[in-house]
Coordinates of N, CA and C and ligand atoms in Angstrom, one line a residue:
M1 N -30.9 80.4 37.9 CA -31.3 79.3 38.3 C -30.3 78.3 37.6
N2 N -29.6 77.6 38.5 CA -28.5 76.5 38.0 C -29.0 75.2 38.1
V3 N -28.9 74.4 37.1 CA -29.6 73.1 37.0 C -28.5 72.1 36.6
I4 N -28.6 70.9 37.4 CA -27.8 69.9 37.1 C -28.6 68.6 36.7
L5 N -28.4 68.1 35.4 CA -28.8 66.9 35.0 C -28.1 65.6 35.2
I6 N -28.4 64.8 35.9 CA -27.5 63.4 36.2 C -28.4 62.3 35.7
G7 N -27.6 61.6 35.1 CA -28.4 60.2 34.6 C -27.3 59.3 33.9
P8 N -27.6 58.1 33.7 CA -26.6 57.1 32.9 C -26.4 57.7 31.5
P9 N -25.3 57.0 30.7 CA -25.5 57.6 29.4 C -26.8 57.1 28.6
L10 N -27.1 57.8 27.6 CA -28.3 57.6 26.9 C -29.6 57.6 27.7
C11 N -29.6 58.3 28.9 CA -30.6 58.6 29.7 C -31.6 59.7 29.1
G12 N -31.2 60.5 28.0 CA -31.8 61.4 27.3 C -31.5 62.7 27.9
K13 N -30.4 62.8 28.5 CA -29.8 64.1 29.0 C -29.7 65.2 28.0
G14 N -29.0 64.9 27.0 CA -28.7 65.8 25.9 C -30.0 66.3 25.3
T15 N -31.1 65.6 24.9 CA -32.4 65.8 24.4 C -33.1 66.8 25.3
Q16 N -33.0 66.4 26.5 CA -33.8 67.3 27.6 C -33.1 68.5 27.8
A17 N -31.9 68.6 27.7 CA -30.9 69.8 27.9 C -31.4 70.9 26.9
K18 N -31.6 70.3 25.7 CA -31.8 71.2 24.4 C -33.3 71.9 24.7
L19 N -34.1 71.0 25.1 CA -35.6 71.4 25.4 C -35.7 72.5 26.5
L20 N -34.9 72.3 27.5 CA -35.0 73.1 28.7 C -34.1 74.3 28.5
K21 N -33.2 74.3 27.8 CA -32.3 75.6 27.3 C -33.3 76.4 26.8
E22 N -34.2 76.0 25.7 CA -35.0 77.0 25.0 C -36.1 77.3 26.1
K23 N -36.7 76.6 26.6 CA -38.0 77.1 27.7 C -37.5 77.9 28.8
F24 N -36.4 77.7 29.4 CA -36.1 78.5 30.6 C -34.9 79.4 30.3
N25 N -34.7 79.4 29.0 CA -33.4 80.6 28.6 C -32.3 80.2 29.5
L26 N -31.5 79.0 29.4 CA -30.4 78.7 30.4 C -29.2 78.4 29.4
I27 N -28.0 78.6 29.7 CA -26.9 78.4 29.1 C -26.4 76.8 29.1
H28 N -26.5 76.2 28.0 CA -26.4 74.7 28.1 C -24.9 74.4 28.2
L29 N -24.4 73.7 29.2 CA -22.9 73.3 29.2 C -22.8 71.7 29.2
S30 N -22.6 71.2 28.2 CA -22.3 69.9 28.0 C -20.8 69.4 27.9
T31 N -20.3 68.7 29.0 CA -18.8 68.7 29.1 C -18.4 67.6 28.1
G32 N -19.4 66.6 27.7 CA -19.0 65.6 26.5 C -18.7 66.5 25.2
E33 N -19.6 67.6 25.1 CA -19.2 68.3 23.9 C -18.0 69.1 23.8
M34 N -17.7 69.5 25.1 CA -16.5 70.5 25.2 C -15.3 69.6 25.1
L35 N -15.4 68.3 25.5 CA -14.2 67.4 25.3 C -14.2 67.0 23.9
R36 N -15.3 66.7 23.3 CA -15.1 66.3 21.9 C -14.5 67.3 21.0
E37 N -14.8 68.7 21.3 CA -14.3 69.8 20.7 C -12.6 69.9 20.8
I38 N -12.4 69.6 22.1 CA -10.9 69.8 22.5 C -10.2 68.6 21.8
S39 N -10.9 67.2 21.8 CA -10.1 66.1 21.3 C -9.9 66.1 19.7
S40 N -10.7 67.3 19.2 CA -10.4 67.2 17.6 C -9.3 68.1 17.3
H41 N -8.4 68.6 18.2 CA -7.3 69.5 17.9 C -6.1 68.8 17.5
G42 N -6.0 67.5 17.7 CA -4.7 66.7 17.2 C -3.5 67.0 18.1
T43 N -3.6 67.5 19.2 CA -2.5 67.8 20.1 C -2.2 66.3 20.9
K44 N -1.1 66.1 21.9 CA -0.9 65.1 22.6 C -2.2 64.8 23.5
L45 N -2.5 66.0 24.3 CA -3.7 66.0 25.3 C -5.0 65.6 24.4
A46 N -5.3 66.2 23.3 CA -6.4 66.0 22.5 C -6.4 64.3 22.3
N47 N -5.4 63.8 21.8 CA -5.3 62.5 21.6 C -5.7 61.5 22.9
E48 N -5.2 61.9 23.7 CA -5.3 61.3 25.1 C -6.7 61.2 25.5
I49 N -7.3 62.5 25.4 CA -8.8 62.6 25.7 C -9.7 61.7 24.6
K50 N -9.3 61.9 23.5 CA -10.0 61.0 22.5 C -10.0 59.6 22.7
S51 N -9.0 59.1 23.2 CA -8.9 57.7 23.6 C -9.7 57.2 24.7
L52 N -9.7 58.2 25.7 CA -10.6 57.9 26.9 C -12.1 57.9 26.5
I53 N -12.4 58.8 25.7 CA -13.8 59.1 25.4 C -14.3 57.8 24.5
D54 N -13.4 57.3 23.4 CA -13.6 56.3 22.5 C -13.8 55.1 23.4
N55 N -13.1 54.9 24.5 CA -13.3 53.7 25.2 C -14.2 53.7 26.4
G56 N -14.8 54.8 26.5 CA -16.0 54.9 27.5 C -15.5 55.3 28.9
H57 N -14.3 55.7 28.9 CA -13.7 56.0 30.3 C -13.8 57.6 30.6
F58 N -13.9 58.0 31.9 CA -13.8 59.3 32.3 C -12.6 60.0 32.2
V59 N -12.5 61.2 31.8 CA -11.2 62.2 32.0 C -11.0 62.3 33.4
S60 N -9.9 62.7 33.7 CA -9.5 63.1 35.1 C -10.5 64.2 35.8
D61 N -10.6 64.2 37.0 CA -11.4 65.2 37.6 C -10.5 66.6 37.6
E62 N -9.3 66.7 37.6 CA -8.6 67.9 37.5 C -8.7 68.4 36.2
L63 N -8.9 67.6 35.2 CA -8.8 68.1 33.9 C -10.3 68.6 33.6
I64 N -11.3 67.9 33.9 CA -12.7 68.3 33.5 C -13.0 69.5 34.4
I65 N -12.4 69.7 35.6 CA -13.0 70.9 36.5 C -12.1 72.1 35.8
E66 N -11.0 71.9 35.5 CA -10.3 73.1 34.7 C -11.0 73.5 33.5
V67 N -11.5 72.5 32.7 CA -12.1 72.8 31.5 C -13.3 73.6 31.7
V68 N -14.1 73.1 32.9 CA -15.4 73.9 33.2 C -15.1 75.2 33.8
K69 N -14.1 75.3 34.5 CA -13.8 76.6 35.2 C -13.5 77.7 34.0
N70 N -12.6 77.1 33.2 CA -12.4 78.0 31.9 C -13.6 78.5 31.2
K71 N -14.4 77.6 30.9 CA -15.8 77.9 30.2 C -16.5 78.8 31.1
L72 N -16.7 78.6 32.4 CA -17.5 79.5 33.1 C -16.7 80.9 33.1
D73 N -15.4 81.0 33.2 CA -14.7 82.3 33.1 C -15.2 83.0 31.7
E74 N -15.2 82.2 30.7 CA -15.3 82.8 29.3 C -16.9 83.4 29.4
I75 N -18.0 82.6 30.0 CA -19.2 83.0 30.0 C -19.4 84.3 30.8
N76 N -18.7 84.3 31.9 CA -18.6 85.5 32.9 C -18.2 86.7 32.1
S77 N -17.0 86.5 31.4 CA -16.5 87.7 30.7 C -17.5 88.4 29.5
Q78 N -18.5 87.5 29.2 CA -19.4 87.9 28.1 C -20.6 88.7 28.7
H79 N -20.8 88.6 30.2 CA -21.9 89.1 30.8 C -21.4 90.2 31.8
D80 N -22.2 91.3 31.9 CA -21.7 92.2 32.9 C -22.2 91.8 34.3
N81 N -21.6 92.5 35.5 CA -21.7 91.8 36.7 C -23.2 91.6 37.1
N82 N -24.2 92.6 36.7 CA -25.4 92.8 37.1 C -26.3 91.7 36.4
S83 N -25.8 91.1 35.2 CA -26.8 90.5 34.3 C -26.9 88.9 35.0
Q84 N -28.1 88.5 34.9 CA -28.5 87.2 35.6 C -28.6 86.2 34.5
Y85 N -27.9 85.0 34.7 CA -28.1 84.0 33.6 C -28.1 82.7 34.5
G86 N -28.8 81.6 33.9 CA -29.0 80.3 34.5 C -28.1 79.3 33.8
L87 N -27.5 78.4 34.4 CA -26.6 77.4 33.7 C -27.3 76.0 33.8
L88 N -27.2 75.2 32.8 CA -27.7 74.0 32.8 C -26.5 72.8 32.3
F89 N -26.2 72.0 33.5 CA -25.1 71.3 33.3 C -25.5 70.0 32.9
D90 N -24.8 69.4 31.8 CA -25.3 68.2 31.3 C -24.0 67.5 31.1
G91 N -23.9 66.2 32.1 CA -22.6 65.5 32.1 C -21.7 66.0 32.9
F92 N -22.0 67.0 33.8 CA -21.1 67.5 34.9 C -21.8 68.0 36.1
P93 N -21.7 67.5 37.2 CA -20.5 66.7 37.6 C -20.7 65.3 37.4
R94 N -19.7 64.5 37.3 CA -19.8 63.0 37.0 C -19.2 62.2 38.4
T95 N -18.5 62.9 39.3 CA -18.0 62.2 40.4 C -18.3 63.3 41.6
V96 N -18.2 62.7 42.8 CA -18.4 63.4 44.1 C -17.2 64.6 43.9
A97 N -16.0 64.3 43.7 CA -15.1 65.4 43.7 C -15.5 66.6 42.9
Q98 N -16.1 66.3 41.7 CA -16.7 67.3 40.6 C -17.7 68.2 41.3
A99 N -18.6 67.4 41.9 CA -19.7 68.0 42.6 C -19.3 68.9 43.5
K100 N -18.4 68.6 44.4 CA -17.9 69.4 45.5 C -17.1 70.7 44.8
A101 N -16.4 70.4 43.7 CA -15.7 71.5 43.2 C -16.8 72.6 42.5
L102 N -17.8 72.0 42.1 CA -18.7 73.0 41.5 C -19.7 73.9 42.6
E103 N -19.9 73.0 43.6 CA -20.6 73.8 44.7 C -19.7 74.9 45.3
N104 N -18.4 74.7 45.1 CA -17.4 75.7 45.5 C -17.6 77.1 44.7
I105 N -18.0 76.8 43.4 CA -17.9 78.0 42.5 C -19.2 78.6 42.3
L106 N -20.4 77.9 42.3 CA -21.6 78.5 42.3 C -22.7 77.9 43.0
K107 N -23.9 78.4 43.1 CA -25.1 77.8 44.0 C -25.8 77.0 43.1
I108 N -25.9 75.7 43.5 CA -26.7 74.8 42.6 C -28.2 74.6 43.1
D109 N -29.0 75.1 42.0 CA -30.6 75.2 42.6 C -31.2 73.9 42.4
Y110 N -31.1 73.1 41.3 CA -31.8 71.9 40.9 C -30.7 70.8 40.6
I111 N -31.1 69.7 41.3 CA -30.3 68.4 40.9 C -31.4 67.4 40.3
L112 N -31.4 67.1 39.0 CA -32.5 66.2 38.5 C -31.9 64.9 38.1
E113 N -32.3 63.9 38.8 CA -31.7 62.5 38.4 C -32.7 61.8 37.4
I114 N -32.1 61.6 36.3 CA -32.9 61.0 35.2 C -32.8 59.4 35.3
V115 N -33.8 58.7 35.8 CA -33.5 57.2 36.0 C -33.9 56.2 34.7
V116 N -33.0 55.7 34.2 CA -33.2 54.6 33.1 C -32.4 53.3 33.4
S117 N -32.9 52.2 33.1 CA -32.2 50.8 33.4 C -31.2 50.6 32.5
K118 N -30.2 49.6 33.1 CA -29.2 49.3 32.2 C -29.7 48.6 30.8
E119 N -30.9 47.7 30.9 CA -31.4 47.1 29.8 C -31.9 48.0 28.9
E120 N -32.5 49.0 29.4 CA -33.1 50.0 28.5 C -32.1 50.8 27.6
I121 N -30.9 51.0 28.4 CA -29.8 51.7 27.7 C -29.1 50.8 26.7
A122 N -28.9 49.7 26.9 CA -28.3 48.8 25.9 C -29.2 48.6 24.6
R123 N -30.6 48.9 24.9 CA -31.6 48.6 23.7 C -31.4 49.9 22.8
R124 N -31.2 51.1 23.7 CA -31.4 52.7 23.0 C -30.0 52.8 22.2
V125 N -28.8 52.3 22.8 CA -27.6 52.6 22.1 C -27.3 52.3 20.7
V126 N -27.8 51.1 20.4 CA -27.7 50.7 19.1 C -28.5 51.4 17.9
D127 N -29.6 52.1 18.4 CA -30.5 52.8 17.6 C -30.0 54.3 17.4
R128 N -29.2 54.9 18.3 CA -29.1 56.2 18.4 C -28.1 56.9 17.2
A129 N -28.4 57.8 16.7 CA -27.5 58.5 15.6 C -27.7 59.9 15.6
S130 N -26.9 60.8 15.0 CA -27.2 62.1 15.0 C -26.6 62.8 13.6
C131 N -27.0 63.9 13.2 CA -26.2 64.6 12.1 C -24.9 64.8 12.3
S132 N -23.9 64.8 11.7 CA -22.5 65.1 11.9 C -22.4 66.7 11.7
K133 N -23.3 67.2 11.1 CA -23.1 68.7 10.9 C -23.8 69.5 11.7
C134 N -25.3 69.2 12.0 CA -25.9 70.2 12.9 C -26.4 69.5 14.2
G135 N -26.2 68.3 14.3 CA -26.3 67.5 15.8 C -27.8 66.9 15.8
K136 N -28.6 67.2 14.9 CA -30.0 66.8 15.0 C -29.9 65.1 15.5
A137 N -30.9 64.8 16.5 CA -30.8 63.4 16.8 C -31.7 62.7 16.1
Y138 N -31.4 61.4 15.8 CA -32.2 60.4 14.9 C -32.2 59.0 15.6
L139 N -33.2 58.2 15.3 CA -33.2 56.9 15.6 C -33.0 56.1 14.3
L140 N -32.0 55.2 14.1 CA -31.7 54.5 12.9 C -33.0 53.7 12.4
S141 N -33.8 53.3 13.5 CA -34.8 52.5 13.1 C -35.8 53.3 12.5
N142 N -35.8 54.5 12.6 CA -36.8 55.5 12.1 C -36.4 56.1 10.7
I143 N -35.2 56.0 10.2 CA -34.8 56.7 9.0 C -34.5 55.9 7.8
K144 N -34.9 56.4 6.7 CA -34.7 55.5 5.3 C -33.3 56.0 4.7
T145 N -32.7 57.2 5.1 CA -31.6 57.8 4.4 C -30.7 58.4 5.4
D146 N -29.4 58.5 5.0 CA -28.5 58.8 6.0 C -28.2 60.3 5.8
I147 N -29.1 61.1 5.2 CA -29.0 62.4 4.9 C -30.0 63.3 6.0
C148 N -29.5 64.1 6.5 CA -29.9 64.9 7.5 C -31.1 65.8 6.8
E149 N -32.4 65.6 7.5 CA -33.6 66.4 6.7 C -33.4 67.9 7.1
V150 N -32.7 68.4 8.0 CA -32.5 69.9 8.3 C -31.4 70.4 7.5
C151 N -30.3 69.9 7.4 CA -29.1 70.7 6.9 C -28.5 69.7 5.7
G152 N -28.9 68.5 5.5 CA -28.3 67.9 4.2 C -27.1 67.2 4.8
G153 N -26.6 67.3 6.1 CA -25.3 66.6 6.5 C -25.4 65.2 6.6
K154 N -24.6 64.5 6.9 CA -24.6 62.9 7.0 C -25.0 62.6 8.5
I155 N -25.8 61.6 8.5 CA -26.3 61.0 9.9 C -25.3 59.9 10.0
T156 N -24.8 60.2 11.5 CA -23.7 59.0 11.7 C -24.0 58.6 13.1
Q157 N -23.3 57.3 13.7 CA -23.4 56.9 15.0 C -22.0 57.4 15.6
R158 N -22.1 57.9 17.0 CA -21.1 58.3 17.8 C -20.1 57.2 17.7
K159 N -18.7 57.1 17.8 CA -17.9 55.9 17.9 C -18.1 55.3 19.1
D160 N -18.5 56.0 20.2 CA -18.5 55.3 21.5 C -19.9 54.6 21.7
D161 N -20.8 54.5 20.5 CA -22.2 54.0 20.8 C -22.2 52.7 20.4
T162 N -21.5 51.9 21.1 CA -21.8 50.4 21.0 C -22.5 49.9 22.1
K163 N -23.0 48.6 22.1 CA -23.7 48.0 23.3 C -22.5 47.7 24.5
E164 N -21.3 47.3 23.9 CA -20.3 47.0 24.9 C -19.6 48.4 25.6
I165 N -19.6 49.3 24.9 CA -18.9 50.5 25.5 C -20.1 51.2 26.3
A166 N -21.4 50.9 25.8 CA -22.5 51.7 26.7 C -22.6 51.0 28.1
E167 N -22.3 49.6 28.1 CA -22.6 48.9 29.2 C -21.4 49.2 30.1
A168 N -20.4 49.5 29.6 CA -19.0 49.7 30.4 C -19.3 51.2 30.9
R169 N -19.9 52.1 30.2 CA -20.1 53.4 30.6 C -21.2 53.5 31.8
Y170 N -22.2 52.7 31.6 CA -23.3 52.4 32.6 C -22.6 52.1 33.9
D171 N -21.8 51.0 33.8 CA -21.1 50.6 35.1 C -20.3 51.6 35.7
E172 N -19.6 52.2 34.9 CA -18.8 53.5 35.5 C -19.6 54.4 36.1
Y173 N -20.9 54.7 35.4 CA -21.8 55.6 36.0 C -22.2 55.2 37.5
M174 N -22.6 53.9 37.5 CA -22.9 53.5 38.9 C -22.0 53.4 39.8
F175 N -20.7 53.1 39.5 CA -19.6 53.3 40.5 C -19.2 54.6 40.8
K176 N -19.0 55.4 39.8 CA -18.4 56.8 40.1 C -19.4 57.8 40.3
T177 N -20.5 57.7 39.5 CA -21.4 59.1 39.5 C -22.5 59.0 40.4
Y178 N -23.0 57.5 40.5 CA -24.2 57.4 41.5 C -24.1 57.8 42.9
P179 N -22.7 57.9 43.6 CA -22.4 58.3 44.8 C -23.0 59.9 44.9
I180 N -23.0 60.6 43.8 CA -23.3 61.9 43.8 C -24.8 62.1 44.3
I181 N -25.6 60.9 43.9 CA -27.0 61.1 44.4 C -27.0 61.0 45.9
E182 N -26.3 60.0 46.4 CA -26.2 60.0 47.9 C -25.8 61.3 48.4
Y183 N -24.8 61.8 47.8 CA -24.4 63.1 48.5 C -25.4 64.4 48.3
F184 N -26.3 64.2 47.3 CA -27.2 65.3 47.1 C -28.6 65.0 47.6
K185 N -28.8 64.0 48.0 CA -30.3 63.5 48.2 C -30.9 64.2 49.3
N186 N -30.3 64.9 50.3 CA -30.8 65.7 51.1 C -31.0 67.3 50.7
H187 N -30.4 67.5 49.6 CA -30.5 68.9 49.0 C -31.9 69.2 48.7
N188 N -32.3 70.4 48.9 CA -33.9 70.5 48.6 C -34.2 70.7 47.2
G189 N -33.2 70.8 46.2 CA -33.4 70.9 44.8 C -33.3 69.5 44.2
Y190 N -33.2 68.5 45.0 CA -33.1 67.1 44.3 C -34.3 66.4 44.0
H191 N -34.5 66.0 42.6 CA -35.7 65.3 42.2 C -35.5 64.2 41.3
K192 N -36.1 63.1 41.4 CA -36.0 62.0 40.7 C -36.8 62.1 39.5
I193 N -36.3 61.8 38.3 CA -37.4 61.8 37.0 C -37.3 60.5 36.4
D194 N -38.5 60.1 36.0 CA -38.5 58.7 35.3 C -38.3 58.9 33.7
G195 N -37.0 58.6 33.5 CA -36.5 58.6 32.2 C -36.9 57.5 31.2
E196 N -37.8 56.6 31.5 CA -38.1 55.6 30.5 C -39.3 55.9 29.8
K197 N -40.0 57.2 30.1 CA -41.2 57.6 29.4 C -40.8 58.3 28.0
S198 N -41.7 58.7 27.4 CA -41.4 59.6 26.1 C -40.6 60.8 26.4
T199 N -39.9 61.4 25.2 CA -39.2 62.5 25.4 C -40.2 63.7 26.1
E200 N -41.4 63.7 25.5 CA -42.5 64.8 26.0 C -42.6 64.6 27.4
M201 N -43.1 63.3 27.8 CA -43.4 63.0 29.2 C -42.2 63.4 30.2
V202 N -41.0 63.0 29.7 CA -39.8 63.4 30.6 C -39.7 65.0 30.9
F203 N -39.9 65.5 29.6 CA -39.9 67.0 29.6 C -40.8 67.6 30.7
D204 N -42.1 67.1 30.4 CA -43.3 67.5 31.4 C -43.0 67.3 32.9
Q205 N -42.4 66.2 33.2 CA -41.9 66.0 34.6 C -41.0 67.1 35.0
I206 N -40.1 67.3 34.2 CA -38.9 68.2 34.6 C -39.5 69.6 34.8
C207 N -40.2 70.1 33.9 CA -41.0 71.5 33.7 C -41.7 71.6 35.0
K208 N -42.4 70.7 35.5 CA -43.1 70.7 36.8 C -42.3 71.0 37.8
V209 N -41.1 70.3 37.9 CA -40.2 70.5 39.0 C -39.6 72.0 38.9
L210 N -39.2 72.6 37.7 CA -38.6 73.7 37.7 C -39.6 74.9 37.8
K211 N -40.9 74.5 37.7 CA -41.8 75.7 37.8 C -41.7 76.2 39.4
Ligands
AMP1 P1 -21.2 62.7 27.2 O1 -21.4 63.3 25.8 O2 -21.8 63.4 28.1 O3 -21.9 61.2 27.1 O4 -19.7 62.5 27.5 C1 -19.0 61.9 26.4 C2 -17.5 61.4 27.2 O5 -16.8 62.5 27.6 C3 -17.9 60.5 28.4 O6 -18.1 59.1 28.1 C4 -16.4 60.6 29.1 O7 -15.5 59.9 28.4 C5 -16.2 62.2 29.0 N1 -16.7 63.1 29.9 C6 -17.8 63.9 29.8 N2 -18.2 64.8 30.8 C7 -17.2 64.2 31.7 C8 -16.9 64.5 33.2 N3 -17.6 65.4 33.8 N4 -16.1 63.8 33.8 C9 -15.1 62.9 33.2 N5 -15.3 62.6 31.8 C10 -16.3 63.1 31.1

């Protein structure tokens, strides 16, 4: 089973992906995480990617398709031909060109659109933080210390988590990614999920679809 999660920044894709990965035993592919890893290497390409991410802009379709293809090759090489595994795409595809490229590589079973308004996203962004060591997510309004309760790492905000950048990313999402919904809306695996509910309720809606 191959699943795509589509939604604006801060719609909760990452949180849902972690829960779904466990429940359905899927391989979680977050292109944001892949790019943040590449951008930490200090090369010219790494610095270019870092600057795009920090300013809330997309990297090019060619680059991200290449990154995803390499990742899929790596996963393939770790599994033998007969073993079945499901993939969960979080943050990819983000353009129609990326969607078409992915369709050429594998069969997409589910496209889940997580719907959250721009106002809700602006409210969420200033509150989002995570542990810089283990990645556990936190709400700043809920914590009394910046030390992670799981691993003792430091809780920080992502550099691109400002209201202005989140709004720019939302606009870029509507302009570049939303057309994917138009493209997939007749696909029989396409479903709309109300992302403004609690984490548990969103997860519940998704589980009902994937069953
Ligand atoms: P995310 O962690 O999914 O919010 O992604 C963080 C940033 O990485 C985005 O704001 C983009 O700058 C970049 N990025 C991630 N995935 C893609 C993609 N599929 N296409 C273009 N840029 C991407």
